[in-house]
GROMACS .gro file of C-alpha atoms in nm:
model
  515
    1MET     CA    1  -9.218  12.751  -5.949
    2SER     CA    2  -9.032  13.010  -6.152
    3ARG     CA    3  -9.323  13.211  -6.295
    4GLU     CA    4  -9.388  13.554  -6.149
    5ILE     CA    5  -9.664  13.580  -5.889
    6ILE     CA    6  -9.904  13.843  -5.764
    7ALA     CA    7 -10.006  13.757  -5.406
    8ILE     CA    8 -10.363  13.843  -5.305
    9LEU     CA    9 -10.419  13.869  -4.930
   10ASP     CA   10 -10.776  13.776  -4.840
   11PHE     CA   11 -10.945  13.981  -4.568
   12GLY     CA   12 -11.281  13.811  -4.617
   13SER     CA   13 -11.382  13.980  -4.940
   14GLN     CA   14 -11.667  13.836  -5.143
   15TYR     CA   15 -11.460  13.938  -5.445
   16GLY     CA   16 -11.130  13.769  -5.348
   17GLN     CA   17 -11.150  13.502  -5.616
   18LEU     CA   18 -11.265  13.758  -5.869
   19ILE     CA   19 -10.951  13.965  -5.808
   20ALA     CA   20 -10.739  13.656  -5.874
   21ARG     CA   21 -10.926  13.584  -6.196
   22ARG     CA   22 -10.895  13.943  -6.316
   23VAL     CA   23 -10.519  13.932  -6.261
   24ARG     CA   24 -10.490  13.604  -6.453
   25GLU     CA   25 -10.695  13.749  -6.738
   26GLN     CA   26 -10.402  13.988  -6.778
   27ASN     CA   27 -10.175  13.682  -6.828
   28VAL     CA   28 -10.022  13.723  -6.484
   29TYR     CA   29 -10.028  13.435  -6.236
   30SER     CA   30 -10.196  13.505  -5.900
   31ARG     CA   31 -10.258  13.316  -5.577
   32ILE     CA   32 -10.483  13.390  -5.281
   33PHE     CA   33 -10.320  13.384  -4.939
   34PRO     CA   34 -10.468  13.417  -4.590
   35ALA     CA   35 -10.447  13.769  -4.449
   36ASP     CA   36 -10.188  13.666  -4.190
   37VAL     CA   37  -9.936  13.518  -4.434
   38THR     CA   38  -9.591  13.637  -4.325
   39ALA     CA   39  -9.362  13.862  -4.521
   40ASN     CA   40  -9.097  13.591  -4.489
   41GLU     CA   41  -9.322  13.337  -4.666
   42LEU     CA   42  -9.395  13.579  -4.947
   43SER     CA   43  -9.029  13.673  -4.985
   44LYS     CA   44  -8.952  13.313  -5.089
   45LEU     CA   45  -9.174  13.347  -5.397
   46PRO     CA   46  -9.095  13.512  -5.733
   47LEU     CA   47  -9.315  13.795  -5.608
   48LYS     CA   48  -9.392  14.089  -5.837
   49GLY     CA   49  -9.660  14.258  -5.629
   50VAL     CA   50  -9.924  14.227  -5.357
   51ILE     CA   51 -10.296  14.307  -5.359
   52LEU     CA   52 -10.481  14.357  -5.030
   53SER     CA   53 -10.845  14.258  -5.079
   54GLY     CA   54 -11.159  14.417  -4.944
   55GLY     CA   55 -11.343  14.282  -4.643
   56PRO     CA   56 -11.645  14.336  -4.417
   57ALA     CA   57 -11.459  14.455  -4.105
   58SER     CA   58 -11.354  14.804  -3.993
   59VAL     CA   59 -10.980  14.853  -3.955
   60TYR     CA   60 -11.018  15.041  -3.626
   61GLU     CA   61 -11.206  14.755  -3.455
   62LYS     CA   62 -11.020  14.554  -3.193
   63ASN     CA   63 -11.033  14.217  -3.372
   64ALA     CA   64 -11.015  14.342  -3.728
   65PRO     CA   65 -10.794  14.125  -3.955
   66ARG     CA   66 -10.441  14.256  -4.000
   67CYS     CA   67 -10.150  14.168  -4.221
   68ASP     CA   68  -9.783  14.131  -4.137
   69GLU     CA   69  -9.666  14.493  -4.154
   70LYS     CA   70  -9.324  14.376  -4.274
   71ILE     CA   71  -9.493  14.317  -4.611
   72PHE     CA   72  -9.462  14.691  -4.665
   73GLU     CA   73  -9.083  14.646  -4.644
   74LEU     CA   74  -9.065  14.383  -4.923
   75ASP     CA   75  -8.987  14.641  -5.192
   76VAL     CA   76  -9.268  14.524  -5.420
   77PRO     CA   77  -9.570  14.736  -5.517
   78ILE     CA   78  -9.885  14.691  -5.308
   79LEU     CA   79 -10.240  14.774  -5.416
   80GLY     CA   80 -10.504  14.804  -5.143
   81ILE     CA   81 -10.868  14.764  -5.249
   82CYS     CA   82 -11.142  14.901  -5.018
   83TYR     CA   83 -11.060  14.746  -4.676
   84GLY     CA   84 -10.711  14.674  -4.809
   85MET     CA   85 -10.667  15.043  -4.890
   86GLN     CA   86 -10.784  15.147  -4.545
   87LEU     CA   87 -10.552  14.898  -4.374
   88GLY     CA   88 -10.249  15.000  -4.580
   89CYS     CA   89 -10.316  15.369  -4.528
   90GLN     CA   90 -10.363  15.315  -4.154
   91VAL     CA   91 -10.036  15.123  -4.127
   92LEU     CA   92  -9.861  15.405  -4.313
   93GLY     CA   93 -10.000  15.685  -4.094
   94ALA     CA   94 -10.346  15.785  -4.223
   95LYS     CA   95 -10.657  15.796  -4.004
   96ILE     CA   96 -10.964  15.587  -4.091
   97ALA     CA   97 -11.312  15.667  -3.957
   98PRO     CA   98 -11.681  15.601  -4.037
   99ALA     CA   99 -11.791  15.804  -4.338
  100GLN     CA  100 -12.055  16.070  -4.289
  101ARG     CA  101 -12.231  15.918  -4.590
  102ARG     CA  102 -12.176  15.554  -4.678
  103GLU     CA  103 -12.115  15.473  -5.043
  104PHE     CA  104 -12.271  15.161  -5.199
  105GLY     CA  105 -12.320  15.099  -5.570
  106ARG     CA  106 -12.219  15.296  -5.877
  107THR     CA  107 -12.044  15.626  -5.823
  108SER     CA  108 -11.867  15.883  -6.040
  109LEU     CA  109 -11.490  15.888  -5.986
  110ALA     CA  110 -11.315  16.218  -6.059
  111ILE     CA  111 -10.951  16.153  -6.150
  112ILE     CA  112 -10.706  16.411  -6.024
  113ASP     CA  113 -10.371  16.244  -6.105
  114LYS     CA  114 -10.356  16.044  -6.431
  115ASN     CA  115 -10.006  15.909  -6.378
  116ASP     CA  116  -9.919  15.539  -6.321
  117LEU     CA  117 -10.221  15.372  -6.151
  118LEU     CA  118 -10.491  15.582  -6.320
  119ALA     CA  119 -10.315  15.634  -6.652
  120ASN     CA  120 -10.502  15.604  -6.984
  121LEU     CA  121 -10.837  15.697  -6.826
  122SER     CA  122 -11.071  15.989  -6.888
  123GLU     CA  123 -11.124  16.270  -6.636
  124SER     CA  124 -11.425  16.089  -6.488
  125ILE     CA  125 -11.518  15.720  -6.483
  126THR     CA  126 -11.790  15.503  -6.329
  127ALA     CA  127 -11.677  15.292  -6.032
  128TRP     CA  128 -11.842  15.047  -5.796
  129ALA     CA  129 -11.816  15.139  -5.428
  130SER     CA  130 -11.909  14.936  -5.120
  131HIS     CA  131 -11.786  15.096  -4.798
  132GLY     CA  132 -11.901  15.260  -4.476
  133ASP     CA  133 -11.553  15.372  -4.366
  134GLN     CA  134 -11.302  15.591  -4.545
  135ILE     CA  135 -10.987  15.796  -4.492
  136GLU     CA  136 -11.054  16.092  -4.262
  137GLN     CA  137 -10.700  16.233  -4.247
  138LEU     CA  138 -10.458  16.137  -4.524
  139GLY     CA  139 -10.134  16.289  -4.396
  140ASP     CA  140  -9.841  16.444  -4.580
  141ASP     CA  141  -9.690  16.113  -4.697
  142PHE     CA  142  -9.966  16.047  -4.954
  143ASN     CA  143 -10.074  16.191  -5.287
  144LYS     CA  144 -10.445  16.213  -5.363
  145LEU     CA  145 -10.527  16.054  -5.701
  146ALA     CA  146 -10.908  16.056  -5.724
  147SER     CA  147 -11.226  16.144  -5.537
  148THR     CA  148 -11.604  16.095  -5.548
  149GLY     CA  149 -11.887  16.317  -5.431
  150THR     CA  150 -11.877  16.167  -5.080
  151CYS     CA  151 -11.524  16.024  -5.060
  152PRO     CA  152 -11.244  16.285  -5.091
  153PHE     CA  153 -10.968  16.021  -5.098
  154ALA     CA  154 -11.102  15.754  -5.338
  155ALA     CA  155 -10.754  15.669  -5.471
  156VAL     CA  156 -10.412  15.746  -5.320
  157ARG     CA  157 -10.040  15.687  -5.366
  158HIS     CA  158  -9.774  15.686  -5.094
  159LYS     CA  159  -9.486  15.922  -5.167
  160LYS     CA  160  -9.208  15.694  -5.037
  161LYS     CA  161  -9.347  15.341  -5.026
  162LYS     CA  162  -9.475  15.152  -5.332
  163PHE     CA  163  -9.828  15.154  -5.194
  164TYR     CA  164 -10.143  15.243  -5.385
  165GLY     CA  165 -10.501  15.235  -5.262
  166VAL     CA  166 -10.846  15.256  -5.418
  167GLN     CA  167 -11.170  15.293  -5.220
  168PHE     CA  168 -11.370  15.123  -5.497
  169HIS     CA  169 -11.361  14.781  -5.665
  170PRO     CA  170 -11.174  14.774  -5.999
  171GLU     CA  171 -11.220  14.396  -6.020
  172VAL     CA  172 -11.599  14.400  -6.073
  173SER     CA  173 -11.771  14.449  -6.407
  174HIS     CA  174 -11.960  14.748  -6.261
  175THR     CA  175 -11.630  14.939  -6.281
  176PRO     CA  176 -11.601  14.934  -6.662
  177LYS     CA  177 -11.243  15.067  -6.670
  178GLY     CA  178 -11.129  14.849  -6.380
  179SER     CA  179 -10.930  14.620  -6.608
  180GLN     CA  180 -10.725  14.920  -6.726
  181ILE     CA  181 -10.647  15.011  -6.364
  182LEU     CA  182 -10.534  14.654  -6.292
  183GLU     CA  183 -10.331  14.649  -6.613
  184ASN     CA  184 -10.158  14.971  -6.506
  185PHE     CA  185 -10.074  14.819  -6.169
  186LEU     CA  186  -9.952  14.487  -6.305
  187TYR     CA  187  -9.746  14.606  -6.600
  188ASP     CA  188  -9.648  14.969  -6.543
  189ILE     CA  189  -9.602  14.955  -6.166
  190CYS     CA  190  -9.511  14.591  -6.090
  191GLY     CA  191  -9.327  14.532  -6.417
  192CYS     CA  192  -9.494  14.198  -6.490
  193SER     CA  193  -9.404  14.027  -6.817
  194GLY     CA  194  -9.736  13.847  -6.867
  195ASP     CA  195  -9.600  13.493  -6.903
  196TRP     CA  196  -9.909  13.307  -6.772
  197LYS     CA  197 -10.026  13.103  -7.074
  198MET     CA  198 -10.248  12.796  -7.086
  199SER     CA  199 -10.025  12.615  -7.335
  200ASP     CA  200  -9.729  12.656  -7.099
  201PHE     CA  201  -9.942  12.541  -6.806
  202ALA     CA  202 -10.051  12.226  -6.991
  203GLY     CA  203  -9.694  12.131  -7.078
  204GLU     CA  204  -9.566  12.196  -6.725
  205THR     CA  205  -9.854  12.000  -6.574
  206VAL     CA  206  -9.798  11.697  -6.797
  207GLU     CA  207  -9.434  11.684  -6.687
  208ALA     CA  208  -9.530  11.730  -6.321
  209VAL     CA  209  -9.776  11.439  -6.339
  210ARG     CA  210  -9.510  11.215  -6.496
  211ARG     CA  211  -9.266  11.299  -6.217
  212GLN     CA  212  -9.527  11.248  -5.946
  213VAL     CA  213  -9.664  10.907  -6.050
  214GLY     CA  214  -9.359  10.737  -6.199
  215SER     CA  215  -9.449  10.385  -6.313
  216ALA     CA  216  -9.764  10.353  -6.101
  217THR     CA  217 -10.121  10.336  -6.229
  218VAL     CA  218 -10.354  10.632  -6.185
  219ILE     CA  219 -10.730  10.600  -6.142
  220CYS     CA  220 -10.954  10.888  -6.247
  221GLY     CA  221 -11.316  10.923  -6.139
  222LEU     CA  222 -11.469  11.044  -6.463
  223SER     CA  223 -11.807  11.219  -6.455
  224GLY     CA  224 -11.824  11.357  -6.807
  225GLY     CA  225 -11.813  11.717  -6.685
  226VAL     CA  226 -11.544  11.957  -6.802
  227ASP     CA  227 -11.331  11.936  -6.485
  228SER     CA  228 -11.292  11.559  -6.472
  229SER     CA  229 -11.269  11.538  -6.853
  230VAL     CA  230 -10.979  11.784  -6.871
  231THR     CA  231 -10.815  11.609  -6.575
  232ALA     CA  232 -10.838  11.273  -6.751
  233SER     CA  233 -10.703  11.420  -7.074
  234LEU     CA  234 -10.403  11.584  -6.904
  235VAL     CA  235 -10.315  11.270  -6.710
  236HIS     CA  236 -10.362  11.052  -7.020
  237LYS     CA  237 -10.128  11.282  -7.214
  238ALA     CA  238  -9.873  11.235  -6.936
  239ILE     CA  239  -9.887  10.859  -6.874
  240GLY     CA  240 -10.101  10.704  -7.151
  241GLU     CA  241 -10.227  10.352  -7.079
  242LYS     CA  242 -10.127  10.373  -6.712
  243LEU     CA  243 -10.443  10.579  -6.660
  244VAL     CA  244 -10.766  10.391  -6.582
  245CYS     CA  245 -11.091  10.593  -6.577
  246ILE     CA  246 -11.393  10.483  -6.375
  247PHE     CA  247 -11.735  10.612  -6.471
  248VAL     CA  248 -12.013  10.542  -6.221
  249ASP     CA  249 -12.366  10.530  -6.360
  250ASN     CA  250 -12.571  10.636  -6.059
  251GLY     CA  251 -12.904  10.640  -6.236
  252LEU     CA  252 -12.914  11.018  -6.189
  253LEU     CA  253 -12.753  11.117  -6.518
  254ARG     CA  254 -12.882  11.329  -6.804
  255LYS     CA  255 -13.027  11.157  -7.110
  256ASN     CA  256 -12.766  10.961  -7.311
  257GLU     CA  257 -12.485  11.083  -7.084
  258ARG     CA  258 -12.335  10.739  -7.030
  259GLU     CA  259 -12.322  10.673  -7.405
  260GLN     CA  260 -12.160  11.011  -7.474
  261VAL     CA  261 -11.884  10.953  -7.217
  262ILE     CA  262 -11.808  10.609  -7.358
  263SER     CA  263 -11.798  10.743  -7.713
  264THR     CA  264 -11.565  11.029  -7.627
  265PHE     CA  265 -11.315  10.863  -7.396
  266ARG     CA  266 -11.314  10.499  -7.497
  267ASN     CA  267 -11.374  10.531  -7.871
  268HIS     CA  268 -11.221  10.873  -7.954
  269PHE     CA  269 -10.937  10.915  -7.702
  270HIS     CA  270 -10.881  10.537  -7.661
  271MET     CA  271 -10.865  10.550  -7.283
  272ASP     CA  272 -10.910  10.252  -7.053
  273LEU     CA  273 -11.262  10.334  -6.933
  274ARG     CA  274 -11.446  10.112  -6.683
  275VAL     CA  275 -11.822  10.168  -6.644
  276VAL     CA  276 -11.983  10.070  -6.315
  277ASP     CA  277 -12.363  10.047  -6.325
  278TRP     CA  278 -12.467  10.117  -5.967
  279SER     CA  279 -12.800  10.276  -6.053
  280LYS     CA  280 -13.016  10.020  -5.872
  281GLN     CA  281 -12.821  10.063  -5.548
  282PHE     CA  282 -12.839  10.445  -5.565
  283LEU     CA  283 -13.212  10.454  -5.632
  284ALA     CA  284 -13.286  10.195  -5.364
  285GLU     CA  285 -13.103  10.399  -5.099
  286LEU     CA  286 -13.268  10.724  -5.214
  287LYS     CA  287 -13.621  10.585  -5.210
  288GLY     CA  288 -13.844  10.803  -4.993
  289VAL     CA  289 -13.564  11.050  -4.908
  290THR     CA  290 -13.663  11.414  -4.963
  291ASP     CA  291 -13.409  11.611  -4.757
  292PRO     CA  292 -13.144  11.756  -4.995
  293GLN     CA  293 -12.851  11.717  -4.757
  294GLN     CA  294 -12.947  11.358  -4.681
  295LYS     CA  295 -12.962  11.290  -5.055
  296ARG     CA  296 -12.608  11.422  -5.089
  297LYS     CA  297 -12.476  11.208  -4.805
  298ILE     CA  298 -12.636  10.894  -4.945
  299ILE     CA  299 -12.502  10.964  -5.294
  300GLY     CA  300 -12.152  11.029  -5.159
  301ALA     CA  301 -12.153  10.704  -4.959
  302GLU     CA  302 -12.286  10.496  -5.249
  303PHE     CA  303 -12.038  10.651  -5.490
  304ILE     CA  304 -11.751  10.537  -5.271
  305LYS     CA  305 -11.889  10.181  -5.265
  306ALA     CA  306 -11.930  10.180  -5.642
  307PHE     CA  307 -11.586  10.328  -5.700
  308GLU     CA  308 -11.417  10.083  -5.465
  309SER     CA  309 -11.586   9.787  -5.632
  310GLU     CA  310 -11.396   9.863  -5.952
  311ALA     CA  311 -11.080  10.018  -5.807
  312ASP     CA  312 -11.006   9.698  -5.614
  313LYS     CA  313 -10.969   9.515  -5.948
  314ILE     CA  314 -10.694   9.747  -6.079
  315PRO     CA  315 -10.337   9.636  -5.997
  316ASN     CA  316 -10.062   9.882  -5.900
  317ALA     CA  317 -10.316  10.164  -5.858
  318LYS     CA  318 -10.152  10.412  -5.620
  319PHE     CA  319 -10.287  10.746  -5.737
  320LEU     CA  320 -10.630  10.903  -5.773
  321ALA     CA  321 -10.678  11.189  -6.021
  322GLN     CA  322 -10.948  11.442  -5.931
  323GLY     CA  323 -11.075  11.754  -6.104
  324THR     CA  324 -11.031  11.983  -5.804
  325LEU     CA  325 -11.026  12.351  -5.903
  326TYR     CA  326 -10.877  12.650  -5.725
  327PRO     CA  327 -11.214  12.776  -5.592
  328ASP     CA  328 -11.274  12.427  -5.449
  329VAL     CA  329 -10.940  12.442  -5.269
  330ILE     CA  330 -11.023  12.782  -5.121
  331GLU     CA  331 -11.386  12.708  -5.029
  332SER     CA  332 -11.312  12.368  -4.877
  333GLY     CA  333 -11.038  12.504  -4.650
  334ASP     CA  334 -10.817  12.221  -4.776
  335SER     CA  335 -10.568  12.136  -4.503
  336ARG     CA  336 -10.314  12.035  -4.764
  337ASP     CA  337 -10.310  12.390  -4.902
  338THR     CA  338 -10.171  12.668  -4.686
  339HIS     CA  339 -10.334  12.926  -4.913
  340ALA     CA  340 -10.693  12.831  -4.824
  341PRO     CA  341 -10.839  13.099  -4.596
  342ALA     CA  342 -11.205  13.004  -4.613
  343ALA     CA  343 -11.403  12.770  -4.390
  344ASN     CA  344 -11.517  12.432  -4.520
  345ILE     CA  345 -11.853  12.491  -4.689
  346LYS     CA  346 -11.849  12.207  -4.942
  347LEU     CA  347 -12.044  11.892  -4.861
  348HIS     CA  348 -12.030  11.709  -5.191
  349HIS     CA  349 -11.755  11.788  -5.438
  350ASN     CA  350 -11.657  11.637  -5.771
  351VAL     CA  351 -11.636  11.257  -5.755
  352GLY     CA  352 -11.812  11.212  -5.424
  353GLY     CA  353 -11.545  11.348  -5.192
  354LEU     CA  354 -11.340  11.027  -5.197
  355PRO     CA  355 -11.182  10.989  -4.852
  356ALA     CA  356 -10.814  10.953  -4.769
  357GLU     CA  357 -10.892  10.610  -4.618
  358LEU     CA  358 -10.906  10.466  -4.971
  359GLY     CA  359 -10.527  10.478  -4.962
  360PHE     CA  360 -10.461  10.673  -5.282
  361GLU     CA  361 -10.225  10.966  -5.325
  362LEU     CA  362 -10.405  11.250  -5.502
  363VAL     CA  363 -10.319  11.386  -5.844
  364GLU     CA  364 -10.495  11.722  -5.890
  365PRO     CA  365 -10.357  11.886  -6.204
  366LEU     CA  366 -10.621  12.163  -6.210
  367ARG     CA  367 -10.604  12.277  -5.847
  368ASP     CA  368 -10.445  12.610  -5.947
  369LEU     CA  369 -10.707  12.696  -6.211
  370PHE     CA  370 -11.045  12.866  -6.232
  371LYS     CA  371 -11.328  12.721  -6.444
  372ASP     CA  372 -11.273  12.947  -6.745
  373GLU     CA  373 -10.903  12.853  -6.744
  374VAL     CA  374 -10.994  12.483  -6.738
  375ARG     CA  375 -11.203  12.534  -7.051
  376LEU     CA  376 -10.902  12.692  -7.226
  377VAL     CA  377 -10.689  12.390  -7.135
  378GLY     CA  378 -10.964  12.161  -7.265
  379GLU     CA  379 -10.966  12.343  -7.598
  380TYR     CA  380 -10.586  12.320  -7.614
  381LEU     CA  381 -10.605  11.943  -7.553
  382GLY     CA  382 -10.858  11.895  -7.831
  383LEU     CA  383 -11.164  11.797  -7.628
  384PRO     CA  384 -11.498  11.827  -7.814
  385GLU     CA  385 -11.651  12.175  -7.796
  386ASP     CA  386 -11.975  12.038  -7.647
  387MET     CA  387 -11.778  11.890  -7.358
  388VAL     CA  388 -11.547  12.187  -7.299
  389TRP     CA  389 -11.834  12.436  -7.287
  390ARG     CA  390 -12.088  12.213  -7.118
  391HIS     CA  391 -12.283  12.386  -6.843
  392PRO     CA  392 -12.198  12.281  -6.485
  393PHE     CA  393 -12.378  11.970  -6.361
  394PRO     CA  394 -12.398  11.896  -5.987
  395GLY     CA  395 -12.214  11.601  -5.837
  396PRO     CA  396 -12.541  11.450  -5.703
  397GLY     CA  397 -12.684  11.474  -6.055
  398LEU     CA  398 -13.058  11.496  -6.107
  399ALA     CA  399 -13.119  11.399  -5.742
  400VAL     CA  400 -13.101  11.768  -5.645
  401ARG     CA  401 -13.315  11.874  -5.940
  402VAL     CA  402 -13.596  11.633  -5.858
  403VAL     CA  403 -13.731  11.823  -5.559
  404GLY     CA  404 -13.884  11.575  -5.316
  405ASP     CA  405 -13.907  11.199  -5.366
  406ILE     CA  406 -13.686  11.041  -5.635
  407THR     CA  407 -13.843  10.771  -5.850
  408PRO     CA  408 -13.747  10.629  -6.192
  409GLU     CA  409 -14.064  10.784  -6.336
  410ARG     CA  410 -13.990  11.134  -6.202
  411LEU     CA  411 -13.627  11.110  -6.319
  412GLU     CA  412 -13.741  11.023  -6.671
  413ILE     CA  413 -13.977  11.322  -6.679
  414LEU     CA  414 -13.692  11.552  -6.577
  415ARG     CA  415 -13.446  11.399  -6.824
  416SER     CA  416 -13.684  11.461  -7.111
  417ALA     CA  417 -13.761  11.817  -7.000
  418ASP     CA  418 -13.390  11.894  -6.952
  419GLU     CA  419 -13.305  11.762  -7.298
  420ILE     CA  420 -13.568  11.987  -7.458
  421LEU     CA  421 -13.444  12.291  -7.263
  422ILE     CA  422 -13.084  12.242  -7.375
  423ASP     CA  423 -13.187  12.168  -7.736
  424GLU     CA  424 -13.392  12.486  -7.761
  425ILE     CA  425 -13.133  12.724  -7.616
  426LYS     CA  426 -12.873  12.573  -7.851
  427VAL     CA  427 -13.103  12.621  -8.150
  428ALA     CA  428 -13.157  12.982  -8.040
  429GLY     CA  429 -12.779  13.039  -8.023
  430LEU     CA  430 -12.792  13.109  -7.648
  431TYR     CA  431 -12.600  12.816  -7.500
  432ARG     CA  432 -12.261  12.990  -7.476
  433LYS     CA  433 -12.422  13.315  -7.356
  434ILE     CA  434 -12.603  13.137  -7.072
  435SER     CA  435 -12.366  13.021  -6.798
  436GLN     CA  436 -12.591  12.747  -6.663
  437ALA     CA  437 -12.936  12.623  -6.762
  438LEU     CA  438 -13.136  12.352  -6.589
  439ALA     CA  439 -13.481  12.209  -6.543
  440VAL     CA  440 -13.627  12.129  -6.200
  441LEU     CA  441 -13.917  11.892  -6.129
  442LEU     CA  442 -14.128  12.032  -5.847
  443PRO     CA  443 -14.306  11.820  -5.584
  444ILE     CA  444 -14.647  11.964  -5.669
  445SER     CA  445 -14.918  11.907  -5.929
  446THR     CA  446 -15.141  12.174  -6.077
  447VAL     CA  447 -15.470  12.170  -6.258
  448GLY     CA  448 -15.476  12.203  -6.634
  449VAL     CA  449 -15.683  12.130  -6.943
  450MET     CA  450 -15.541  11.891  -7.200
  451GLY     CA  451 -15.751  11.756  -7.486
  452ASP     CA  452 -16.073  11.901  -7.344
  453GLU     CA  453 -16.010  11.707  -7.024
  454ARG     CA  454 -15.911  11.828  -6.683
  455SER     CA  455 -15.553  11.729  -6.589
  456TYR     CA  456 -15.366  11.735  -6.261
  457GLU     CA  457 -14.998  11.691  -6.341
  458ASN     CA  458 -14.642  11.798  -6.270
  459VAL     CA  459 -14.478  12.141  -6.280
  460VAL     CA  460 -14.133  12.189  -6.435
  461ALA     CA  461 -13.931  12.499  -6.344
  462ILE     CA  462 -13.673  12.635  -6.588
  463ARG     CA  463 -13.362  12.807  -6.453
  464ALA     CA  464 -13.102  12.992  -6.663
  465VAL     CA  465 -12.837  13.229  -6.527
  466GLU     CA  466 -12.551  13.443  -6.650
  467THR     CA  467 -12.244  13.484  -6.432
  468VAL     CA  468 -11.871  13.541  -6.449
  469ASP     CA  469 -11.764  13.360  -6.135
  470PHE     CA  470 -12.074  13.166  -6.008
  471MET     CA  471 -12.044  13.351  -5.676
  472THR     CA  472 -12.310  13.594  -5.796
  473ALA     CA  473 -12.549  13.541  -6.087
  474ASP     CA  474 -12.841  13.707  -6.261
  475PHE     CA  475 -13.121  13.528  -6.443
  476SER     CA  476 -13.089  13.515  -6.822
  477ARG     CA  477 -13.322  13.736  -7.025
  478ILE     CA  478 -13.427  13.457  -7.260
  479PRO     CA  479 -13.658  13.595  -7.532
  480TYR     CA  480 -14.026  13.520  -7.477
  481GLU     CA  481 -14.042  13.336  -7.809
  482VAL     CA  482 -13.770  13.093  -7.699
  483LEU     CA  483 -13.935  13.046  -7.358
  484GLY     CA  484 -14.261  12.977  -7.538
  485ASN     CA  485 -14.097  12.711  -7.757
  486ILE     CA  486 -13.943  12.545  -7.451
  487SER     CA  487 -14.275  12.544  -7.265
  488ASN     CA  488 -14.476  12.415  -7.561
  489ARG     CA  489 -14.235  12.133  -7.634
  490ILE     CA  490 -14.209  12.018  -7.273
  491ILE     CA  491 -14.588  12.016  -7.223
  492ASN     CA  492 -14.655  11.848  -7.558
  493GLU     CA  493 -14.369  11.597  -7.557
  494VAL     CA  494 -14.315  11.508  -7.190
  495ARG     CA  495 -14.602  11.299  -7.059
  496GLY     CA  496 -14.697  11.401  -6.706
  497VAL     CA  497 -14.623  11.777  -6.727
  498ASN     CA  498 -14.894  12.040  -6.775
  499ARG     CA  499 -14.718  12.358  -6.654
  500VAL     CA  500 -14.375  12.521  -6.707
  501VAL     CA  501 -14.253  12.819  -6.501
  502TYR     CA  502 -13.940  13.035  -6.535
  503ASP     CA  503 -13.723  13.118  -6.231
  504ILE     CA  504 -13.621  13.487  -6.238
  505SER     CA  505 -13.432  13.491  -5.906
  506SER     CA  506 -13.079  13.626  -5.882
  507LYS     CA  507 -12.794  13.491  -5.669
  508PRO     CA  508 -12.797  13.612  -5.397
  509PRO     CA  509 -13.049  13.573  -5.241
  510ALA     CA  510 -13.132  13.254  -5.432
  511THR     CA  511 -12.876  12.989  -5.524
  512ILE     CA  512 -12.839  12.861  -5.880
  513GLU     CA  513 -12.950  12.506  -5.799
  514TRP     CA  514 -13.280  12.462  -5.616
  515GLU     CA  515 -13.148  12.210  -5.363
   0.00000   0.00000   0.00000
């Protein structure tokens, strides 16, 4: 890979992926590495700079994560953020200690030195802090760049080494001028050229897929979501009719989803699309199952059976294309990727977590991208806007939105409610503003009055969130008028529902999905 790289060393920060995304938004390619990556490994890359992430530990603790100190000899600029600042400063001679007053949340940053890192900023800016430790003694080898009311060394520069540190988080939206600070680091200090473009990525990826698969056939598990759709489109652009897509109807789809996938990929893009109707088998195995994790396991197992039933009919099929994204690689602790520092927390990912035992070699053209970057590739490839900007839909489908027992009747109620929800937020012009909207069918009934008669029917919960990275999310402030329209339509048009509630929980502590 010839493109320039910013390496991000992950010390357990909840914002590690966000740092990577913020760098890429500046048209600079970034990758996340484990904290203990060696300087020798990094030296083999077209490295332009290093960012040391934050983290929950204290640098003076015995088992605190460390980096290879030879990284400071690589002659590339290094930016330490929060824990990364403390670690870098400690390595270079400063003393770190618990702060007399911890600093969490918004703070006012007074800028003392407006050269290089803090250039093009006003004398005071708002910054987001999250630390209990800070520099106690800076030493003569550093310049002080900024301070807050409780943190005298909130930003520093080493006089001899190319090391910079900030005791706040420029990557979060709560630091409004954080993007300017990152731009200063990337362009003025690291000298990046900004050559990370989606059009270039698409062209390079198409060529890479051609080289990888040769004359073999590639199978793609197509779900209709943006990830698998962009994957199929990239692979189809590379190898044409040697791609065979398999769409499994599990009986847990949204209304008209099967028809939409067929129309788009078979009729519009002229792909070889095989549809496997396995809905009866899925619903039979799920009957009476209420535990969410058990639902996921059953769905994953049945998906493999359904997929195999069709894959076995395809000659010369040696490769499997999957819509794995960069966050999936990191969060799953993928053993095939040396840059995955996190533990395996994914149980059910993309097309059912197809196992290696199926005998396919994987083609994962999106494994270096974040979701927003995938959407840009989809637009570049000419996918329909509705598909490119479609809200995320879970791999287990409506099974994890029907809380409790899954029956054809309960699925139909939820499908109808979900369709109304999406219709109304589109009519209100809110679909692109909302990151994810969904309806949930609850396992309770409540009393109501319908047509002068007492009713005892289902409750539907509406969930809508706004988020940048899906790691944290806040509920959407949908206008009351729109909420009223959604509620009225669901109660009037969906037989079996007499109450609609709106979920105003944020993530954390709640998750986006209910199960």
